[in-house]
Coordinates of C-alpha atoms and ligand atoms in Angstrom, one line a residue:
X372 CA 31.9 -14.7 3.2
X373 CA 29.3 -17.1 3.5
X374 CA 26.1 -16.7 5.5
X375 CA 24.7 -19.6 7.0
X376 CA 21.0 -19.2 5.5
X377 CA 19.0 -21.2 3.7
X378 CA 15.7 -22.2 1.5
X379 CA 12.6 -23.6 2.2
X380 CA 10.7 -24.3 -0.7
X381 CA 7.9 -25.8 1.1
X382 CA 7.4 -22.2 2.5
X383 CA 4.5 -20.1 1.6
X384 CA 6.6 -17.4 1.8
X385 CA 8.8 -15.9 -1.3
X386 CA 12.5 -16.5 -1.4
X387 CA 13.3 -13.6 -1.5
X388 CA 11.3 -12.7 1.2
X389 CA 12.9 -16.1 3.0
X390 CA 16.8 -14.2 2.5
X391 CA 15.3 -11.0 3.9
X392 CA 14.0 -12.7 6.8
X393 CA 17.0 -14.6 7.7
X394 CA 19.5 -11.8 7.2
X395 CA 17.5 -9.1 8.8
X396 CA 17.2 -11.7 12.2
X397 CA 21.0 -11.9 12.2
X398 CA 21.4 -8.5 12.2
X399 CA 18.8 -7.9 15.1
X400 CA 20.5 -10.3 17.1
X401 CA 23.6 -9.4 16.6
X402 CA 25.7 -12.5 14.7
X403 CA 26.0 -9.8 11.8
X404 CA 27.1 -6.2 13.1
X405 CA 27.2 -3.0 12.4
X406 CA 29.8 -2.3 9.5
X407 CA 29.7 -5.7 8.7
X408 CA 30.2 -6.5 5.1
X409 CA 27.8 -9.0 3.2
X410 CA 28.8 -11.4 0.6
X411 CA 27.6 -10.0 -3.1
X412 CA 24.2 -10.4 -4.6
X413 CA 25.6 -12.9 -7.1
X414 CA 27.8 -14.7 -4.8
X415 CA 24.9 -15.3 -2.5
X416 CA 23.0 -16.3 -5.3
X417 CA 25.1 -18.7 -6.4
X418 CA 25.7 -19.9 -3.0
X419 CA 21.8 -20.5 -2.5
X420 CA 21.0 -22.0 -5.8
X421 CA 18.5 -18.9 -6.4
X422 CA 18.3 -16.3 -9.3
X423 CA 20.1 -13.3 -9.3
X424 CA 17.5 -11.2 -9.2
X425 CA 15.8 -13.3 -5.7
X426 CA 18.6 -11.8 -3.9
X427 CA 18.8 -8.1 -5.2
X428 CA 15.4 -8.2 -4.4
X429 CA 16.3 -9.0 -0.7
X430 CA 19.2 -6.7 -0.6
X431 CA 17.0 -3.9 -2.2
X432 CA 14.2 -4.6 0.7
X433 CA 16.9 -4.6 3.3
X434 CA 18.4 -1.7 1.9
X435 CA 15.3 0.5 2.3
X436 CA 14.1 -0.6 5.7
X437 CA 17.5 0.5 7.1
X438 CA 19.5 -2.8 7.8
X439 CA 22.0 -2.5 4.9
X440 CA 24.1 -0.2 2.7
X441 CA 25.3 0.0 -0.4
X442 CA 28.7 1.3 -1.3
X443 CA 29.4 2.0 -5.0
X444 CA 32.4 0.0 -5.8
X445 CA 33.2 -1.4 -1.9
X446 CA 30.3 -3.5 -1.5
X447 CA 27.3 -3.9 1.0
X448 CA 27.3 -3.6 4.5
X449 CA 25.3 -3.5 7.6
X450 CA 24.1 0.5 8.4
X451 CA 26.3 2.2 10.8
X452 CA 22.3 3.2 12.2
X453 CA 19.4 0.4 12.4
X454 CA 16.2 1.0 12.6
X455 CA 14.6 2.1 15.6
X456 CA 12.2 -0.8 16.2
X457 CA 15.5 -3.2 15.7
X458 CA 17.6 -1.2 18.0
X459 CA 15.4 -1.5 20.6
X460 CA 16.1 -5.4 20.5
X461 CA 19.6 -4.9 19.9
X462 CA 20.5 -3.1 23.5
X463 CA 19.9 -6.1 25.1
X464 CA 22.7 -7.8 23.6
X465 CA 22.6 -11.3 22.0
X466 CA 23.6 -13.0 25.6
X467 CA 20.1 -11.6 26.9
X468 CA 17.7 -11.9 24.0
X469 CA 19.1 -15.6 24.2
X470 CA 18.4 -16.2 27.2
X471 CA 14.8 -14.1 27.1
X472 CA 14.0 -16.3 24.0
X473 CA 11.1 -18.3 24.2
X474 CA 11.6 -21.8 23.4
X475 CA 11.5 -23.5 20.0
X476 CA 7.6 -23.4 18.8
X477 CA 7.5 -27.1 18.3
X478 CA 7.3 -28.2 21.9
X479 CA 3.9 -27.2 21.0
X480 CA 2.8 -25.0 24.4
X481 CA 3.3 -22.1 22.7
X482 CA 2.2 -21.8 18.8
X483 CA 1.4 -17.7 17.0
X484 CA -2.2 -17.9 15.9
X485 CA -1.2 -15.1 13.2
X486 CA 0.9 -16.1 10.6
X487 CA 1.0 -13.7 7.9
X488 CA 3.4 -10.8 6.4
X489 CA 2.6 -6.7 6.1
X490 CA 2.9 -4.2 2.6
X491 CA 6.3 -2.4 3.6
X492 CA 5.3 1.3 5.4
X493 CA 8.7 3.1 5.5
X494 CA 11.5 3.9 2.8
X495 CA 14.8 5.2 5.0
X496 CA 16.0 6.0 2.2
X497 CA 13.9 8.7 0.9
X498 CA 15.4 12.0 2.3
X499 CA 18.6 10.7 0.5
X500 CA 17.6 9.8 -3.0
X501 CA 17.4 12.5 -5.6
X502 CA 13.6 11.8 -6.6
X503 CA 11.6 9.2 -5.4
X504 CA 8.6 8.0 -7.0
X505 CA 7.3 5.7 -4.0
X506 CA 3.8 5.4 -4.8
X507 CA 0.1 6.5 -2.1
X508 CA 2.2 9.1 -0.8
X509 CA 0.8 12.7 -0.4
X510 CA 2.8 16.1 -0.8
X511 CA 4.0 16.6 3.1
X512 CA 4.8 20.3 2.0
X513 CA 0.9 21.0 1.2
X514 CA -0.6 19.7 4.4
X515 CA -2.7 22.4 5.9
X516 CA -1.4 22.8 8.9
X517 CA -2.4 26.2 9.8
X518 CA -6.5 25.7 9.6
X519 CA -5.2 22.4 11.1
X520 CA -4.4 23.2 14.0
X521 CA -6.5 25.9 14.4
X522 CA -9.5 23.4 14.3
X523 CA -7.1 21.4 17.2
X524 CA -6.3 23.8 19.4
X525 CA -10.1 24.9 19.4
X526 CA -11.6 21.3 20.0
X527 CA -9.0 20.7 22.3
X528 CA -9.6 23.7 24.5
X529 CA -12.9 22.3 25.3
X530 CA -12.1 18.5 25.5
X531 CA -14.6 17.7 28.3
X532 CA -16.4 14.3 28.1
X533 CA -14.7 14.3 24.5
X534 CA -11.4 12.3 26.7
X535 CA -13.1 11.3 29.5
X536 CA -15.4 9.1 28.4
X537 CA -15.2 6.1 25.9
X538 CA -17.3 7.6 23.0
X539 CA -19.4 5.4 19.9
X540 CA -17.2 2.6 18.8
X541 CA -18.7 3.4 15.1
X542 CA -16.5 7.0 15.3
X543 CA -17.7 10.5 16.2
X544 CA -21.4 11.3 15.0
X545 CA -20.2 14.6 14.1
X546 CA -17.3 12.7 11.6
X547 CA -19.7 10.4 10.5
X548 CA -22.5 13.0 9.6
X549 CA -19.4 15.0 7.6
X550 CA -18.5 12.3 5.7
X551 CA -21.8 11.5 5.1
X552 CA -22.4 14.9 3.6
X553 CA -19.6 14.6 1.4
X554 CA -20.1 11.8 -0.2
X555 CA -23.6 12.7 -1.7
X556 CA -21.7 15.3 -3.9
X557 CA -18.6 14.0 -4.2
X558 CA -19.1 10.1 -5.1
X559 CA -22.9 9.8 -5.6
X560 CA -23.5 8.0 -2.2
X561 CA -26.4 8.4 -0.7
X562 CA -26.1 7.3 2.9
X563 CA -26.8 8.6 6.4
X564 CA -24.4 8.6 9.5
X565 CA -25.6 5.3 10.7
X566 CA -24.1 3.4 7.8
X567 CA -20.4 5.6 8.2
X568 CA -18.0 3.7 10.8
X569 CA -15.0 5.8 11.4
X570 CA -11.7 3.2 11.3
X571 CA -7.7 3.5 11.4
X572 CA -7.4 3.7 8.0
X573 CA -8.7 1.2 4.9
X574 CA -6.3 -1.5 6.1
X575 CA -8.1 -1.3 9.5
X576 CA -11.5 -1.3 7.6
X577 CA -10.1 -4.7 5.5
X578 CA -9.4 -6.2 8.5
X579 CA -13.3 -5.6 10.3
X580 CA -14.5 -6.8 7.0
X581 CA -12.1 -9.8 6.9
X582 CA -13.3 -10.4 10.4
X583 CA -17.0 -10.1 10.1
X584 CA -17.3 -11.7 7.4
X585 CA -14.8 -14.6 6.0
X586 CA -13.7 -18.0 7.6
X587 CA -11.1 -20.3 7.1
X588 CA -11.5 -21.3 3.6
X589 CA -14.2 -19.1 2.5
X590 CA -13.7 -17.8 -0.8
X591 CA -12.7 -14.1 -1.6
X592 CA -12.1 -12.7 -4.7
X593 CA -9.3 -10.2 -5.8
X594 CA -8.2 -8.4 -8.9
X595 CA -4.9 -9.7 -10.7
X596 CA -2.7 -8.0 -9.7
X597 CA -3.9 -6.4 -6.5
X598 CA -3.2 -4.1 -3.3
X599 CA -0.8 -5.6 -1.7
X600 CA -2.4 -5.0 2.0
X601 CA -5.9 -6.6 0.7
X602 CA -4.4 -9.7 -0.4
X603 CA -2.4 -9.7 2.6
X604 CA -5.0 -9.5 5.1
X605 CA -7.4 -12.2 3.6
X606 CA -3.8 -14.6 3.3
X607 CA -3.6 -14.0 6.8
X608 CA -7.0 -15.2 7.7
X609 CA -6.6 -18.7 5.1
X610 CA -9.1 -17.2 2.7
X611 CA -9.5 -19.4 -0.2
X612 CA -8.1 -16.6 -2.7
X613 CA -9.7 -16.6 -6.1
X614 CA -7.9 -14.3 -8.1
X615 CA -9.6 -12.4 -11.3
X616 CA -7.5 -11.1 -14.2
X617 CA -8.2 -7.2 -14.5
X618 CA -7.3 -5.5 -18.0
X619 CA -7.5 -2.3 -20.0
X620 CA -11.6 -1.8 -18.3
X621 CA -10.9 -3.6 -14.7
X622 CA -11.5 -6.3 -13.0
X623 CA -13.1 -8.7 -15.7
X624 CA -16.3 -9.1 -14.3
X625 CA -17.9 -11.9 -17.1
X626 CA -14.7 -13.9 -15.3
X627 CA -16.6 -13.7 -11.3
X628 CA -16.7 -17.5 -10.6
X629 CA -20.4 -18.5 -9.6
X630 CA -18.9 -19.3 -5.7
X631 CA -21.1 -18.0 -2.4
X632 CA -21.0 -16.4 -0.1
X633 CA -17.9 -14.4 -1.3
X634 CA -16.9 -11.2 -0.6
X635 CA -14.9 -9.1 -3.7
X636 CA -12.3 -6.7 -3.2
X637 CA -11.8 -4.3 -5.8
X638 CA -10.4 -0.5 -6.7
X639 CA -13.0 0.7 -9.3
X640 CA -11.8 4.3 -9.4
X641 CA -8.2 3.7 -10.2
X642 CA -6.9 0.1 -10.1
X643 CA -4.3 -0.4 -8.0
X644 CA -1.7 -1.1 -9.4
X645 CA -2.6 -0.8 -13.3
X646 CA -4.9 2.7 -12.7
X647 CA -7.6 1.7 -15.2
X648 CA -10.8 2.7 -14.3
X649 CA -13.9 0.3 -13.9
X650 CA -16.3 0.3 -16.4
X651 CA -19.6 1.7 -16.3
X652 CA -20.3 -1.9 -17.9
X653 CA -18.9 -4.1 -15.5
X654 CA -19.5 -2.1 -12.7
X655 CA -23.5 -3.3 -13.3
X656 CA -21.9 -7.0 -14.0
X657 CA -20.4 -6.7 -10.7
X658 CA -23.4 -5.6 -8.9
X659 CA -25.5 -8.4 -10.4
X660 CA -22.9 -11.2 -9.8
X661 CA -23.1 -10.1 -5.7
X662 CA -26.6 -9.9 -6.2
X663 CA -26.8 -13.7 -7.6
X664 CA -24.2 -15.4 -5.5
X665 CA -24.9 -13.5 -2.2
X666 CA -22.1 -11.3 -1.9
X667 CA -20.3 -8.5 -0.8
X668 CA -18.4 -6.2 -2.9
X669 CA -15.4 -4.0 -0.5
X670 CA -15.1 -1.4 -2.7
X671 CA -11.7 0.5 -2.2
X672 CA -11.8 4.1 -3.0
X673 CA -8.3 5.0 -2.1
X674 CA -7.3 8.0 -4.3
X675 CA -10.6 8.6 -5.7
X676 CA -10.3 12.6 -4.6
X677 CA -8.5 12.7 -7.6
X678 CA -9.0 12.6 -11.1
X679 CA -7.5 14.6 -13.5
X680 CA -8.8 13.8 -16.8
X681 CA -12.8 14.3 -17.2
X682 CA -15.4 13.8 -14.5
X683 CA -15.6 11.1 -11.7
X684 CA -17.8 8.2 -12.0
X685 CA -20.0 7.6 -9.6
X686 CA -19.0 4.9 -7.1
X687 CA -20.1 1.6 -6.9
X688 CA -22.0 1.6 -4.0
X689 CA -23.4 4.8 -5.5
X690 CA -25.2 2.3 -7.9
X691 CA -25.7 0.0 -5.1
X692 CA -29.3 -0.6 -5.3
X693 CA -29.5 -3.9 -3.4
X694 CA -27.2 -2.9 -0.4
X695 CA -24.3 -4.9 -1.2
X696 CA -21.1 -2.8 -1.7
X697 CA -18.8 -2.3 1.1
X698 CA -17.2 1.8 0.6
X699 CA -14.2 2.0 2.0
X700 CA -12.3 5.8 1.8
X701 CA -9.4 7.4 3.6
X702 CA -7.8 10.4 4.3
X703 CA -4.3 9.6 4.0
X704 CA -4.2 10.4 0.8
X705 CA -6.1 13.4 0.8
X706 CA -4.5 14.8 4.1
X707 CA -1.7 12.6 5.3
X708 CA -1.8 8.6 6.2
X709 CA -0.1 9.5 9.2
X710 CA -3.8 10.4 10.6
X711 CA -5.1 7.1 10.3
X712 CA -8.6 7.7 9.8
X713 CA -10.4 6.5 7.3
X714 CA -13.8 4.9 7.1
X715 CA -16.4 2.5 6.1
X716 CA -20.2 2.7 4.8
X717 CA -21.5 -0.4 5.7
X718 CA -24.5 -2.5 4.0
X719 CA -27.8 -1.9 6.9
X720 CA -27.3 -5.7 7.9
X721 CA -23.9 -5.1 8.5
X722 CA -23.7 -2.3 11.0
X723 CA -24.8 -3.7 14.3
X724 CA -22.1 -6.4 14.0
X725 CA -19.2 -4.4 13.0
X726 CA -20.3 -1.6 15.8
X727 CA -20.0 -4.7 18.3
X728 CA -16.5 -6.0 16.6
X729 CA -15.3 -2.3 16.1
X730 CA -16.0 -2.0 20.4
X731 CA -14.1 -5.9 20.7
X732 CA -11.3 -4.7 19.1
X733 CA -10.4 -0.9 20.0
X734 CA -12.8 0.4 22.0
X735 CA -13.0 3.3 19.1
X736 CA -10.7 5.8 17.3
X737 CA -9.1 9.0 19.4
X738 CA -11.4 11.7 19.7
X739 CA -9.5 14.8 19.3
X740 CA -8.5 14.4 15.4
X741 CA -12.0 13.3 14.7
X742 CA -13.6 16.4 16.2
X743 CA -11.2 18.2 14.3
X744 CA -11.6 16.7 10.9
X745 CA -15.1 16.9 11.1
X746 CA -15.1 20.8 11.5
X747 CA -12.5 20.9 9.1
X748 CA -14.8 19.7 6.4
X749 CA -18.3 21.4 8.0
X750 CA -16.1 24.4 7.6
X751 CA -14.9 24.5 4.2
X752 CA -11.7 24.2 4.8
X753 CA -11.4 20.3 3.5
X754 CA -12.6 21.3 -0.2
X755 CA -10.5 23.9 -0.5
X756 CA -7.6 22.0 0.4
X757 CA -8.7 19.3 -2.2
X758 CA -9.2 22.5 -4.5
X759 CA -5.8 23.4 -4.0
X760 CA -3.6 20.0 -4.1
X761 CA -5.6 18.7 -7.2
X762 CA -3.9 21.9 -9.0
X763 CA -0.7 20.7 -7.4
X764 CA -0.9 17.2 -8.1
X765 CA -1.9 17.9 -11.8
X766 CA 0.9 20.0 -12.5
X767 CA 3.2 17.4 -11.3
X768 CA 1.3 14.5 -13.4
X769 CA 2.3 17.0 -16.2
X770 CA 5.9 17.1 -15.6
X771 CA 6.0 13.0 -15.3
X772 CA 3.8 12.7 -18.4
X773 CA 6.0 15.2 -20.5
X774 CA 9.6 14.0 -18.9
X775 CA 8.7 10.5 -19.6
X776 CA 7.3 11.0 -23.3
X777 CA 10.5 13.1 -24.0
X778 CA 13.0 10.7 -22.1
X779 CA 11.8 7.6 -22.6
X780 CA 9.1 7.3 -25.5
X781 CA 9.3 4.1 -25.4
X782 CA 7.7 3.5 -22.2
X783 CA 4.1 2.8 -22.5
X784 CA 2.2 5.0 -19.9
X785 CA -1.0 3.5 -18.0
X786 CA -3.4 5.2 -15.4
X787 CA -2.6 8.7 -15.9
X788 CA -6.5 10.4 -15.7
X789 CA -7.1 9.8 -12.1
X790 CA -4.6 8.9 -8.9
X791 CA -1.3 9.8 -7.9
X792 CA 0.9 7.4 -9.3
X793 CA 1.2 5.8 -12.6
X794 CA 2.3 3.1 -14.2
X795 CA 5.0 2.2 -17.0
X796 CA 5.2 -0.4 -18.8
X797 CA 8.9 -1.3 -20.2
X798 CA 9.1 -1.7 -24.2
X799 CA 9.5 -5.6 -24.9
X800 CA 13.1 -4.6 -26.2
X801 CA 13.7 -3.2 -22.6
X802 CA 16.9 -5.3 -21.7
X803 CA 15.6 -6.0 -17.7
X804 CA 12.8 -6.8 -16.2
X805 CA 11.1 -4.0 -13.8
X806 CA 13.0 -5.5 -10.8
X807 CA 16.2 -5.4 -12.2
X808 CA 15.3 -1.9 -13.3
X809 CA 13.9 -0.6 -9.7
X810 CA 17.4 -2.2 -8.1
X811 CA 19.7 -0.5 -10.9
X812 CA 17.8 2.9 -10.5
X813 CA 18.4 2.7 -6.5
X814 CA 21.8 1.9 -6.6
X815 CA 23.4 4.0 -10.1
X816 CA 21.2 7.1 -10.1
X817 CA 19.7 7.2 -6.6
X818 CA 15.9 7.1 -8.0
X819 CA 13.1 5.3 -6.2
X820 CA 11.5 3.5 -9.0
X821 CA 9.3 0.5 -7.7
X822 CA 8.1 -2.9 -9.5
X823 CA 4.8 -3.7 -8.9
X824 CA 6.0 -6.0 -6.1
X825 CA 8.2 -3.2 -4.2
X826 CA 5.5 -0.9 -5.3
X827 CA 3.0 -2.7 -3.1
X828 CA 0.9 -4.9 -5.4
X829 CA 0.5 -8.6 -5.7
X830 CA 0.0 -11.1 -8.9
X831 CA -1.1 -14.1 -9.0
X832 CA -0.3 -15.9 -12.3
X833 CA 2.4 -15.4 -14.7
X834 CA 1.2 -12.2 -15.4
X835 CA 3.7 -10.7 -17.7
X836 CA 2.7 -7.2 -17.0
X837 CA 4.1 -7.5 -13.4
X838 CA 7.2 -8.5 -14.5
X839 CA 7.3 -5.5 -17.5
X840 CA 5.9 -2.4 -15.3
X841 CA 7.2 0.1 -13.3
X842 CA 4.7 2.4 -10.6
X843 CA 6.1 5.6 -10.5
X844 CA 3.7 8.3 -7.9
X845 CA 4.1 11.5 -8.1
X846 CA 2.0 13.5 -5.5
X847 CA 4.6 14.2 -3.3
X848 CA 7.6 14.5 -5.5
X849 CA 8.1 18.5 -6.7
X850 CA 8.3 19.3 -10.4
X851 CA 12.0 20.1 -10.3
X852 CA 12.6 16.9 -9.1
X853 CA 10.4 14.5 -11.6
X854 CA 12.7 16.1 -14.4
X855 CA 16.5 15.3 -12.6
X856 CA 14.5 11.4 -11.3
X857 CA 13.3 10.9 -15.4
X858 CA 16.6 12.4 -16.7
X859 CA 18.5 10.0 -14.4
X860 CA 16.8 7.0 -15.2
X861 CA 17.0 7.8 -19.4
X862 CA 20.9 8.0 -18.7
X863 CA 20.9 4.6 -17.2
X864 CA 19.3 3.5 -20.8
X865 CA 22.0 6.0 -22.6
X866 CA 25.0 4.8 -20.9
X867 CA 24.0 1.4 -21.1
X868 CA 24.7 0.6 -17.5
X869 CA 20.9 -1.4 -18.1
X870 CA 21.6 -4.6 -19.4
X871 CA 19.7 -8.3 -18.2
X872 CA 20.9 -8.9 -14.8
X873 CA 21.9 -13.1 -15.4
X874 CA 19.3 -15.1 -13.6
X875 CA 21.0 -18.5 -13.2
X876 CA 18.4 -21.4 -12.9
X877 CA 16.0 -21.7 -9.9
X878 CA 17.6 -24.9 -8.2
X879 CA 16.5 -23.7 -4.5
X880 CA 18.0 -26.6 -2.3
Ligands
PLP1502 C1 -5.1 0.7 -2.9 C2 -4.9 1.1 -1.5 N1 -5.9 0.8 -0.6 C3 -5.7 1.2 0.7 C4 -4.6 1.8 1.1 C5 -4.3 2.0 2.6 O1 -4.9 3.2 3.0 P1 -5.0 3.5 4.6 O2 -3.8 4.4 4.9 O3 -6.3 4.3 4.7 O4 -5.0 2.3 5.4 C6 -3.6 2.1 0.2 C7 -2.3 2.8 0.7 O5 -1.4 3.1 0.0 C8 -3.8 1.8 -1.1 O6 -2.8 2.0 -2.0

């Protein structure tokens, strides 16, 4: 079977992500159906003129939003059950999402403003696969749900003007003061409520920043490789991306091009992907090049609750002495990124114009979870947690250290002190790259292991790392199951079921 879909190589999209476009629109509208069987990955590569590994890419992204299946031996199919958000489309039949359409872009009335694409949120597949090592994700089973709700069911017994009224766009004094609190002791930031704004999560605060503070063409800077929803959000806004290399210390920070006014993203605490930590070194180089050119430095502090291996550096904007660094910090790692709050500390000049864009764009965050965060942590109750899932997300860095030493020696282990994932790199000898790897470990022995790419990062050059590493996290995958996940994967390598998937020649049409 051949499905009418083709390449555009003038896109600034992948190819692979081009195939996963075009085959999950068929599916949504209904020209490919449920139960529906889809021509292999190497047929469709052959058909399209694109390697091999382009379309088990696609496959393996439509795979785990939901659209396809994978039979061993029968082939691939459309899922008996789509997702919900394509469902929703799919009631109305393809007669009536036809005729709703709206017309073709180019008669020029109608044109999106946003063009841009979002780091994948959901993995169907996850309740089904014996272990998966999906990286940022906290253990579900640890949430403290009991002083949770407790703190909920108190605040909201006495909602009052807490619902009624809109309330500061820059989030819930008592919040802000919290977090405020916490940080002195926690990061070495020094800061007062007024700097904290209170956001949906980093990815909100990346977007404010984005907002206030880079144009069309301005130049931002990222690490090679990078967080996938950083470099996503400054693509979407035409940011002139300047991206610099990070090794074995960070970002390299003698490599900061001379350009202004710039703002820098970077993950000092644990690099994400690669987990190194920043440099006591270069964190001061970093400082001074924002000094000199002007800058700003967003300095994203995802998983910095945890480090397992010696004591925490300070931040960066702990060393901040000329007001420059951007903190960004979150709870969804610490609690559960279903909350969505996380939050900002802003440099002084900064505040009164995010406060204003903060009330443009939402009007605020909700206040019951806020009320309820904060006296979780002027209670107590947020340290001990942290107290008590560092313990369990230790042990279980253990286990993956130990399994992977015993298992697979060969694999070269990177970003183990601090975090919750880590990464691998694959011995040179390794017979297939990291993508062929994460696709053969999905599909043989039912493991999520992720490439950098499906693992949420983005490179920029021909960085041979990217192609060579695997991310495995393990905060939220229990002991028991890191050993069967490892053992799995080393029997792929025993039974020689790895071997280089054949990656025909790129001749896209
Ligand atoms: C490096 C990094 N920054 C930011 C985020 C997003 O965090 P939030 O849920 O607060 O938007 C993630 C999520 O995985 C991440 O890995």
């Amino acid at each position: 079977m051949q499905l009418p879909i083709g390449i555009d190589v003038a896109s600034k999209h992948s190819r692979q992500t081009q195939i996963f476009e075009q085959i999950r629109t068929m599916i949504i509208e209904g020209r490919l159906r449920v139960g529906d069987s889809l021509p292999a990955t190497r047929e469709l590569s052959q058909q399209m003129g694109v390697s091999r590994n382009t379309t088990v890419i696609a496959y393996e992204r439509l795979q785990a939003e939901g659209y396809i299946e994978t039979r061993r031996s029968v082939g691939t199919f459309v899922c008996p059950s789509l997702p919900e958000a394509s469902i929703r489309i799919q009631q109305l039949g393809p007669c009536q999402i036809a005729a709703r359409a709206a017309r073709p872009m180019d008669a020029g009335r109608r044109r999106f403003a946003f063009s841009g694409r979002a780091q994948r949120l959901i993995n169907p597949h996850r309740d089904r696969l014996l272990a998966d090592f999906w990286p940022g994700r906290p253990d579900a089973e640890s949430f403290p749900a009991k002083a949770w709700s407790r703190h909920i069911w108190r605040r909201a017994a006495s909602l009052g003007r807490g619902v009624t009224e809109y309330q500061d766009p820059a989030g819930l004094l008592d919040l802000r003061q919290a977090i405020a609190d916490h940080l002195g002791p926690t990061r070495g930031i020094i800061t007062d409520p007024a700097c904290v704004v209170i956001v949906n999560g980093i990815q909100d605060g990346l977007n404010l920043v984005a907002r206030l503070l880079v144009r069309p063409g301005d130049p931002v800077i990222l690490e090679d490789p990078c967080y996938q929803g950083a470099h996503y959000v400054f693509d979407s806004i035409d940011a002139a991306i300047i991206p610099v290399p990070v090794d074995s210390a960070g970002i390299q920070s003698a490599r900061l091009p001379d350009v202004c006014p710039a703002v820098a993203y970077v993950t000092p605490s644990h690099q994400y992907p690669l987990g190194c930590t920043l440099s006591l070194e270069r964190r001061f180089e970093l400082l001074a090049w924002a000094e000199r050119t002007d800058s700003f430095v967003f300095e994203d502090d995802y998983d910095s609750d945890f480090r397992h291996v010696g004591s925490p550096l300070t931040a960066l904007k702990g060393l901040d002495r000329t007001d420059r660094v951007i903190y960004a910090g979150t709870f969804s790692k610490s609690l559960g990124a279903g909350l969505r709050i996380g939050y900002l500390v802003l440099p002084k000049v900064l505040i009164e114009q995010a406060r204003e864009l903060k009330a443009l764009t939402s009007n605020g965050q909700p206040w019951l979870e806020q009320a309820a965060l904060a006296d979780f942590m002027t209670e107590g109750d947020f340290e001990r947690h942290l107290r008590r899932i560092r313990a369990v997300y230790k042990a279980r860095r253990d286990q993956l250290i130990e399994a992977l030493r015993t298992k697979l020696p060969e694999w070269e282990i990177l970003g183990s002190e601090a975090g919750m994932h880590v990464v691998c790199r694959l011995p040179d000898a390794h017979p297939s790259s990291a993508a062929d790897l994460s696709a053969l470990a999905l599909s043989q022995a039912r493991v999520g292991l992720y490439d950098l790419e499906t693992g949420g990062a983005s490179s920029f050059g021909a960085s041979e790392m990217f192609e060579r590493c695997v991310i495995l996290g393990y905060a939220c995958v229990p002991e028991h199951k890191i050993v069967e996940g490892i053992n799995a994967v080393a029997s792929l390598t025993r039974d020689g079921a790895l071997g280089p998937i054949e990656h025909p020649a790129e001749t896209a049409t």
